[in-house]
């Protein structure tokens, strides 16, 4: 069944034979039996672990997930090259951040003039479809990061901009004026730079070296648009 | 280079000198009639550039064959779409530079795209242009109405979706129509030069790049400045488009050829003038006497 009848290229070439070149000449006939055992060690341990999380209290489950989210927030706020965000990805953090941002950015429905700020759904769509588009772009360019890992990183790196939104909201409670605007502009610019640095620290390594700029530019555009929405937020 | 002797390229004459890479797989080509399409599908990464050099001077049918052969995966696999993003950073920059500096007689597609059309450039240039127009329009309106007492700033977020619809429709439907038209004319009149759909999309996408700095400069609230910018941008991108498509319709009936080029330029004009008119309010001169003029107004004073 495994008779590999294959001629390995032109015998007249004087170039050095590549590795495994002679393998194509090997044929396995039927009268050599192949047998053995395949066992997966430590299987019983994993089963025990699974059932134990089923029996734990709800508080334990929630606290474990919250701690994971909090740990990733810390990684975003102090970006060093580490694999935690990539290895144990989860989408809870991005969801919490996106919902918070969209809730704060939406215009009130009482004052629904035609040309106001974004609605909740518009912010939500921009964040999630923007992240999906950037992920698809980096995968099409040949990056070796998985789909959800990239979504996770992009979502978590919105954290500085969410903080900027909170600060802007507080600053807007004071009297309006050019100083008010300058403070908000400064905060948004700093947080925008922070987001870019954090996401680049995590994403840059997974791109082929001659296409890094092509993969990073959409991230820049994405955070720029979110920063613009935060900066131009005017309460009604 | 000892490897050159092994390649038996002598029949091709001076094409053998650019064969180059020792260390890659050796290719045997039996005779001058044997076209290079018998090569197995070469990877289009950095090794593909040398082969582009070899074939770059051929006429269009060979590059068409190679372009058709490159996409060997079926269209429902991910690898099929990866072939459209097979560009490096410097290639994208080169193509953008080519769209900004139209050289008379040089064809954008021949010079820069060379049977490797990409979708990265058109997609992200259009995305940037959408946000550039929307944000610049918003800023410009804000600055124009800055001193007015009755003006309340609104972010005008709905204009982003309108801009996106306009720009993406232009960048994809017009190439589709143009491609269909060129295919139809090709069946009637034998043209030497013909473009694939993706190459046309590529040309249109990169020709829109000039509008990004133009949109930012449109913030300046002077009518004359804005119209000069329109002229410059239209001149550059219109000439890129005209010089690209002129060889494709040259052999045709004179009137049809001129009408095609004229339609291309006209649609381009409509796009730029329409965006200027819709997203950017006219800088009015007559609202000044009704408001208290602060000394640091940026609007030009009316007579």
XYZ file of C-alpha atoms in Angstrom:
539
model
C 0.000 0.000 0.000
C 2.781 2.431 0.655
C 4.715 1.872 -2.530
C 6.179 5.182 -3.300
C 7.278 4.924 -6.919
C 8.819 8.268 -7.591
C 11.794 9.457 -9.572
C 13.661 12.123 -7.763
C 14.372 14.724 -10.403
C 17.088 14.870 -12.958
C 20.098 12.737 -12.024
C 22.274 14.903 -14.207
C 22.263 17.915 -11.867
C 25.467 18.592 -10.051
C 23.835 20.586 -7.295
C 24.069 19.049 -3.810
C 21.231 16.709 -3.053
C 18.743 18.186 -0.655
C 17.878 16.489 2.592
C 15.704 13.379 2.453
C 16.229 13.101 -1.289
C 16.714 9.350 -1.123
C 13.470 8.779 0.736
C 11.503 8.796 -2.448
C 13.189 5.570 -3.503
C 12.057 3.681 -0.456
C 9.109 1.394 -0.848
C 7.417 -0.445 1.968
C 6.170 -3.866 0.931
C 3.327 -5.601 2.592
C 5.122 -8.317 4.488
C 6.708 -6.136 7.170
C 4.106 -5.653 9.877
C 4.035 -2.372 11.755
C 2.755 -2.554 15.253
C 3.100 -0.845 18.541
C 1.217 1.012 21.194
C 0.103 4.568 21.412
C -0.767 5.831 24.826
C -1.369 9.342 25.978
C 0.050 9.747 29.435
C -1.503 11.978 32.065
C -4.940 11.736 30.540
C -6.614 10.889 33.793
C -5.193 13.983 35.405
C -6.830 16.252 32.875
C -10.179 14.621 33.347
C -9.993 15.160 37.042
C -9.158 18.816 36.535
C -12.138 19.317 34.238
C -14.650 17.867 36.603
C -13.248 19.812 39.524
C -13.958 23.169 37.921
C -17.506 21.997 37.352
C -18.030 21.555 41.057
C -16.485 24.724 42.323
C -18.506 27.654 43.491
C -19.567 30.379 41.103
C -17.506 32.911 42.973
C -14.361 30.906 42.294
C -15.069 30.750 38.575
C -15.808 34.436 38.268
C -12.840 35.460 40.363
C -10.514 33.301 38.302
C -11.672 34.893 35.068
C -11.567 38.372 36.553
C -8.045 37.807 37.770
C -7.000 36.679 34.299
C -8.545 39.800 32.793
C -6.911 41.988 35.414
C -3.536 40.415 34.816
C -3.824 41.200 31.126
C -4.805 44.781 31.905
C -1.553 45.096 33.805
C 0.344 43.713 30.842
C -1.205 46.331 28.595
C -0.497 49.172 30.986
C 3.135 48.190 31.344
C 3.935 46.667 27.958
C 6.955 44.443 27.930
C 7.597 41.698 25.453
C 5.792 38.805 27.002
C 3.597 36.087 25.667
C 0.866 36.144 28.272
C -1.592 38.061 26.162
C -0.988 35.803 23.223
C -0.854 32.472 24.974
C -3.943 32.662 27.157
C -6.148 34.796 25.036
C -9.662 35.591 26.101
C -12.253 37.982 24.778
C -13.851 39.029 28.078
C -11.560 41.994 28.482
C -12.174 43.371 24.987
C -15.910 42.939 25.460
C -15.940 44.823 28.764
C -13.806 47.626 27.304
C -15.820 47.901 24.122
C -19.153 48.041 25.944
C -17.833 50.658 28.380
C -16.463 52.787 25.574
C -19.628 52.511 23.500
C -21.840 53.354 26.474
C -19.844 56.472 27.207
C -19.599 57.576 23.593
C -23.179 57.216 22.499
C -25.304 60.278 22.042
C -28.475 60.521 24.047
C -31.586 59.434 22.233
C -33.575 62.437 23.438
C -31.455 64.775 21.430
C -31.204 62.655 18.325
C -30.256 65.223 15.750
C -29.192 63.875 12.447
C -25.548 64.717 12.666
C -24.546 63.945 16.170
C -21.984 61.565 17.508
C -22.031 57.833 17.015
C -24.694 55.569 18.385
C -23.860 52.624 20.610
C -24.149 50.187 17.724
C -21.896 52.283 15.509
C -19.085 52.305 18.070
C -19.490 48.605 18.709
C -19.392 47.808 14.992
C -16.388 50.024 14.382
C -14.398 48.413 17.175
C -15.213 44.803 16.362
C -15.199 44.985 12.584
C -12.095 47.126 12.700
C -10.334 44.523 14.817
C -11.498 41.692 12.542
C -10.324 43.567 9.440
C -6.905 44.246 10.936
C -6.569 40.612 11.944
C -7.536 39.395 8.476
C -5.099 41.870 6.969
C -2.207 40.654 9.076
C -3.030 37.032 8.350
C -3.275 37.695 4.609
C 0.095 39.401 4.691
C 1.560 36.206 6.058
C 1.629 36.780 9.789
C 1.668 33.733 12.023
C -0.662 34.840 14.738
C -3.974 33.173 15.261
C -7.252 34.957 14.655
C -8.424 35.173 18.257
C -5.014 36.033 19.636
C -4.906 39.079 17.435
C -8.458 40.084 18.371
C -7.497 39.678 22.022
C -4.456 41.952 21.724
C -6.274 44.635 19.763
C -9.182 44.599 22.186
C -7.057 44.793 25.302
C -5.004 47.657 23.908
C -8.134 49.814 23.836
C -7.707 50.081 27.613
C -5.630 53.316 27.538
C -8.221 54.947 25.296
C -11.032 53.906 27.635
C -9.133 55.549 30.464
C -8.795 58.629 28.269
C -12.547 58.615 27.729
C -13.161 58.539 31.486
C -10.754 61.419 32.025
C -12.345 63.417 29.206
C -15.766 62.866 30.669
C -14.571 64.202 34.016
C -12.810 67.158 32.437
C -15.973 68.040 30.507
C -17.805 68.555 33.797
C -15.709 71.657 34.299
C -16.343 74.843 32.339
C -15.849 74.642 28.578
C -13.092 76.628 26.931
C -9.786 76.304 25.132
C -7.956 75.072 28.249
C -10.530 72.329 28.618
C -9.903 71.330 25.021
C -6.122 71.437 25.411
C -6.234 69.145 28.420
C -8.436 66.666 26.610
C -6.266 66.819 23.501
C -3.141 66.133 25.533
C -4.685 63.208 27.379
C -6.038 61.633 24.198
C -2.722 61.994 22.368
C -0.785 60.397 25.228
C -3.213 57.490 25.515
C -3.252 57.014 21.729
C 0.544 56.729 21.724
C 0.331 54.287 24.629
C -2.137 52.077 22.770
C 0.030 52.028 19.675
C 3.157 51.145 21.641
C 1.378 48.409 23.580
C -0.174 46.735 20.557
C 3.024 47.017 18.524
C 4.966 45.357 21.318
C 2.695 42.348 21.114
C 1.917 42.164 17.423
C 5.098 43.198 15.672
C 6.971 39.971 16.191
C 4.429 37.848 14.433
C 4.776 39.627 11.094
C 7.264 38.830 8.352
C 10.114 41.334 8.667
C 9.677 43.068 5.327
C 5.982 43.712 5.872
C 5.907 45.024 9.400
C 4.945 48.544 8.384
C 2.148 47.227 6.199
C 0.680 45.305 9.126
C 1.116 48.065 11.730
C -0.387 50.915 9.724
C -4.016 49.652 9.989
C -3.571 49.434 13.767
C -2.515 53.071 13.737
C -5.580 54.021 11.679
C -7.885 52.039 13.974
C -6.727 53.715 17.177
C -6.652 57.088 15.455
C -10.327 56.800 14.556
C -11.228 55.762 18.101
C -9.195 58.658 19.501
C -10.980 61.047 17.165
C -14.341 59.812 18.386
C -13.238 60.309 21.990
C -11.824 63.766 21.362
C -14.887 65.077 19.540
C -17.344 63.803 22.104
C -19.619 66.614 23.180
C -22.247 66.043 25.815
C -25.693 67.314 24.844
C 28.799 32.326 -11.613
C 29.199 28.612 -12.296
C 25.488 28.057 -11.903
C 24.766 30.020 -15.042
C 26.404 27.360 -17.194
C 24.120 24.726 -15.738
C 21.025 26.677 -16.664
C 21.526 26.281 -20.428
C 20.211 29.762 -20.984
C 22.438 30.374 -23.952
C 19.603 30.376 -26.448
C 18.057 33.418 -24.808
C 21.103 35.583 -25.203
C 21.328 38.400 -22.718
C 18.454 37.144 -20.587
C 20.836 34.633 -19.041
C 22.922 37.278 -17.320
C 20.147 38.220 -14.987
C 19.309 34.673 -14.012
C 21.130 35.038 -10.758
C 20.507 33.009 -7.731
C 22.847 30.152 -7.088
C 21.282 27.997 -4.459
C 17.704 28.044 -5.735
C 16.355 25.180 -7.756
C 17.888 24.809 -11.170
C 15.572 25.194 -14.096
C 16.048 23.428 -17.393
C 14.540 25.104 -20.417
C 14.960 23.069 -23.571
C 14.699 25.612 -26.368
C 13.674 29.099 -27.373
C 10.189 27.955 -28.267
C 9.664 26.519 -24.816
C 7.942 29.281 -22.917
C 8.762 29.836 -19.235
C 5.254 28.851 -18.249
C 6.446 25.251 -17.920
C 8.126 26.105 -14.673
C 6.384 24.751 -11.618
C 4.578 27.399 -9.662
C 7.334 29.561 -8.304
C 6.941 31.096 -4.877
C 6.288 34.757 -5.327
C 8.321 35.936 -2.384
C 11.751 37.428 -2.769
C 12.795 34.770 -5.255
C 10.029 35.809 -7.587
C 11.498 39.213 -8.218
C 14.370 37.825 -10.275
C 11.952 36.023 -12.528
C 10.018 39.231 -12.914
C 13.202 40.775 -14.211
C 13.500 38.006 -16.770
C 9.961 38.366 -18.010
C 9.510 42.059 -17.510
C 10.257 42.965 -21.089
C 7.917 40.480 -22.666
C 4.657 41.533 -24.120
C 1.453 41.264 -22.268
C 0.303 37.768 -23.155
C 3.193 36.107 -21.356
C 2.660 38.154 -18.244
C -1.025 37.394 -18.514
C -0.229 33.689 -18.609
C 2.024 33.966 -15.598
C -0.557 35.995 -13.738
C -3.157 33.399 -14.503
C -0.899 30.621 -13.375
C 0.017 32.225 -10.103
C -3.413 31.813 -8.568
C -3.396 28.064 -8.457
C -5.432 27.558 -5.266
C -9.180 27.231 -5.587
C -11.070 30.345 -4.683
C -12.570 29.020 -1.480
C -9.203 28.545 0.245
C -7.413 31.166 2.277
C -4.240 30.813 0.195
C -6.051 32.108 -2.863
C -6.631 35.445 -1.195
C -3.123 35.531 0.191
C -1.806 35.839 -3.344
C -3.431 39.254 -3.512
C -1.483 40.490 -0.515
C 1.910 39.336 -1.676
C 3.621 42.704 -1.490
C 6.419 44.034 0.630
C 6.593 47.447 2.249
C 8.961 48.898 -0.312
C 6.738 47.705 -3.172
C 3.727 49.509 -1.748
C 5.787 52.659 -1.322
C 7.045 52.378 -4.893
C 3.532 52.062 -6.219
C 2.348 55.052 -4.213
C 5.290 57.058 -5.509
C 4.444 55.993 -9.041
C 0.906 57.243 -8.647
C 2.147 60.628 -7.435
C 4.634 61.181 -10.232
C 3.096 60.297 -13.567
C 5.801 60.114 -16.195
C 4.543 60.602 -19.718
C 4.931 57.443 -21.724
C 5.371 55.193 -18.731
C 2.503 52.935 -17.892
C 1.689 52.527 -14.199
C 0.643 48.939 -14.620
C 3.659 47.937 -16.664
C 6.092 49.729 -14.478
C 4.901 49.001 -10.993
C 2.309 46.303 -10.917
C 3.854 43.879 -13.407
C 1.423 41.020 -12.951
C 1.452 41.227 -9.161
C -1.672 43.248 -8.424
C -2.390 43.606 -4.757
C -5.511 44.429 -2.842
C -3.696 45.882 0.160
C -3.112 49.276 -1.455
C -6.620 49.873 -2.823
C -8.356 48.748 0.357
C -6.319 50.698 2.889
C -5.910 53.793 0.740
C -9.698 53.929 0.391
C -10.145 53.407 4.141
C -7.693 56.201 4.926
C -9.352 58.467 2.381
C -12.801 57.870 3.904
C -11.635 58.929 7.348
C -9.468 61.737 5.992
C -12.422 63.282 4.172
C -14.829 62.859 7.075
C -12.427 64.186 9.710
C -11.145 67.060 7.573
C -14.675 68.064 6.675
C -15.631 68.103 10.320
C -12.566 70.139 11.310
C -13.049 72.556 8.453
C -16.681 73.191 9.349
C -15.705 73.699 12.955
C -13.057 76.277 12.069
C -15.307 78.117 9.638
C -18.154 78.488 12.108
C -15.903 79.129 15.073
C -17.053 82.596 16.019
C -20.767 82.157 15.489
C -22.964 82.375 18.541
C -25.619 79.985 17.287
C -23.203 77.264 16.223
C -23.074 74.120 18.315
C -20.352 71.671 17.370
C -21.510 68.240 16.255
C -19.202 65.402 15.270
C -21.318 64.584 12.169
C -20.640 60.912 12.460
C -23.134 59.920 9.817
C -20.917 61.433 7.150
C -18.366 58.694 7.731
C -20.749 56.035 6.448
C -21.745 58.189 3.494
C -18.096 58.814 2.617
C -17.339 55.105 2.921
C -20.165 54.198 0.566
C -19.103 56.752 -2.027
C -15.403 55.973 -2.003
C -15.688 52.200 -1.966
C -18.395 52.215 -4.627
C -16.203 54.370 -6.836
C -13.090 52.279 -6.270
C -14.813 48.977 -7.062
C -17.794 49.572 -9.349
C -16.099 51.902 -11.799
C -13.227 49.422 -12.389
C -15.811 46.697 -12.841
C -17.661 48.709 -15.458
C -14.433 49.710 -17.169
C -13.185 46.146 -17.208
C -16.436 44.916 -18.707
C -16.307 47.629 -21.335
C -12.698 46.839 -22.244
C -13.471 43.131 -22.496
C -16.338 43.874 -24.827
C -14.202 46.092 -27.031
C -11.479 43.457 -26.968
C -13.808 40.990 -28.557
C -14.466 43.415 -31.383
C -11.015 44.907 -31.930
C -7.808 43.036 -31.198
C -5.882 45.049 -28.636
C -2.331 44.320 -27.753
C -2.675 45.518 -24.213
C -5.375 44.219 -21.944
C -5.695 44.454 -18.217
C -7.144 42.038 -15.725
C -9.832 43.207 -13.338
C -7.477 43.290 -10.369
C -4.948 45.426 -12.201
C -7.645 47.985 -12.959
C -8.769 47.977 -9.313
C -5.140 48.414 -8.316
C -4.626 51.423 -10.609
C -7.776 53.100 -9.374
C -6.917 52.436 -5.748
C -3.425 53.846 -5.961
C -4.555 56.809 -8.042
C -6.813 57.864 -5.161
C -3.813 58.321 -2.884
C -3.267 61.934 -3.956
C -6.635 62.844 -2.459
C -5.518 62.066 1.090
C -3.184 65.065 1.460
C -5.604 67.057 -0.669
C -8.424 66.346 1.772
C -6.275 67.436 4.681
C -5.328 70.643 2.898
C -8.972 71.351 2.114
C -9.319 72.403 5.748
C -7.952 75.775 4.684
C -11.124 77.876 4.325
C -10.218 79.687 1.135
C -12.194 78.962 -1.991
C -9.301 79.710 -4.333
C -6.919 77.426 -2.437
C -9.446 74.610 -2.502
C -10.049 74.844 -6.217
C -6.340 75.003 -6.974
C -5.910 71.829 -4.916
C -8.709 70.178 -6.873
C -6.985 71.061 -10.132
C -3.629 69.723 -8.997
C -5.012 66.466 -7.613
C -7.197 65.931 -10.636
C -4.286 66.624 -12.935
C -2.020 64.105 -11.298
C -4.429 61.236 -10.761
C -6.290 61.875 -14.000
C -3.077 61.695 -15.962
C -2.084 58.464 -14.231
C -5.396 56.928 -15.238
C -5.341 58.351 -18.754
C -1.806 57.187 -19.437
C -2.621 53.741 -18.117
C -5.721 53.213 -20.190
C -4.718 54.936 -23.385
C -2.679 51.935 -24.652
C -5.669 49.692 -24.032
C -8.018 51.631 -26.288
C -5.530 53.035 -28.752
C -6.245 50.545 -31.505
C -9.928 51.115 -31.318
C -12.104 53.541 -33.181
C -10.785 57.036 -32.515
C -13.991 58.396 -31.137
C -14.596 55.468 -28.822
C -11.062 55.688 -27.480
C -11.373 59.378 -26.747
C -14.824 58.886 -25.241
C -13.488 56.209 -22.898
C -10.638 58.327 -21.648
C -12.968 61.278 -21.344
C -15.443 59.287 -19.256
C -12.700 58.096 -16.937
C -11.498 61.628 -16.311
C -15.048 62.934 -15.987
C -15.970 60.413 -13.300
C -12.812 61.262 -11.434
C -13.708 64.940 -11.586
C -17.201 64.246 -10.327
C -15.812 62.346 -7.374
C -13.466 65.088 -6.239
C -15.834 68.004 -6.821
C -18.696 66.102 -5.209
C -16.653 65.316 -2.098
C -15.537 68.925 -1.827
C -19.069 70.235 -2.151
C -20.723 67.762 0.218
C -18.278 67.379 3.063
C -16.830 70.859 3.220
C -19.061 73.845 3.857
C -18.421 76.841 1.723
C -16.334 79.429 3.541
C -18.868 82.236 3.663
C -17.650 85.748 3.779
C -20.846 87.401 4.914
C -21.351 86.073 8.410
C -18.688 88.318 9.854
C -20.668 91.582 10.328
C -23.407 89.804 12.310
C -21.097 88.384 14.980
C -18.612 90.015 17.260
C -15.316 89.659 15.517
C -12.607 88.407 17.818
C -9.139 89.591 16.866
C -7.827 86.103 16.314
C -10.329 85.007 13.682
C -8.848 82.728 11.100
C -11.410 83.444 8.418
C -10.337 85.909 5.786
C -11.879 89.322 6.143
C -14.520 90.332 3.633
C -14.305 93.575 1.835
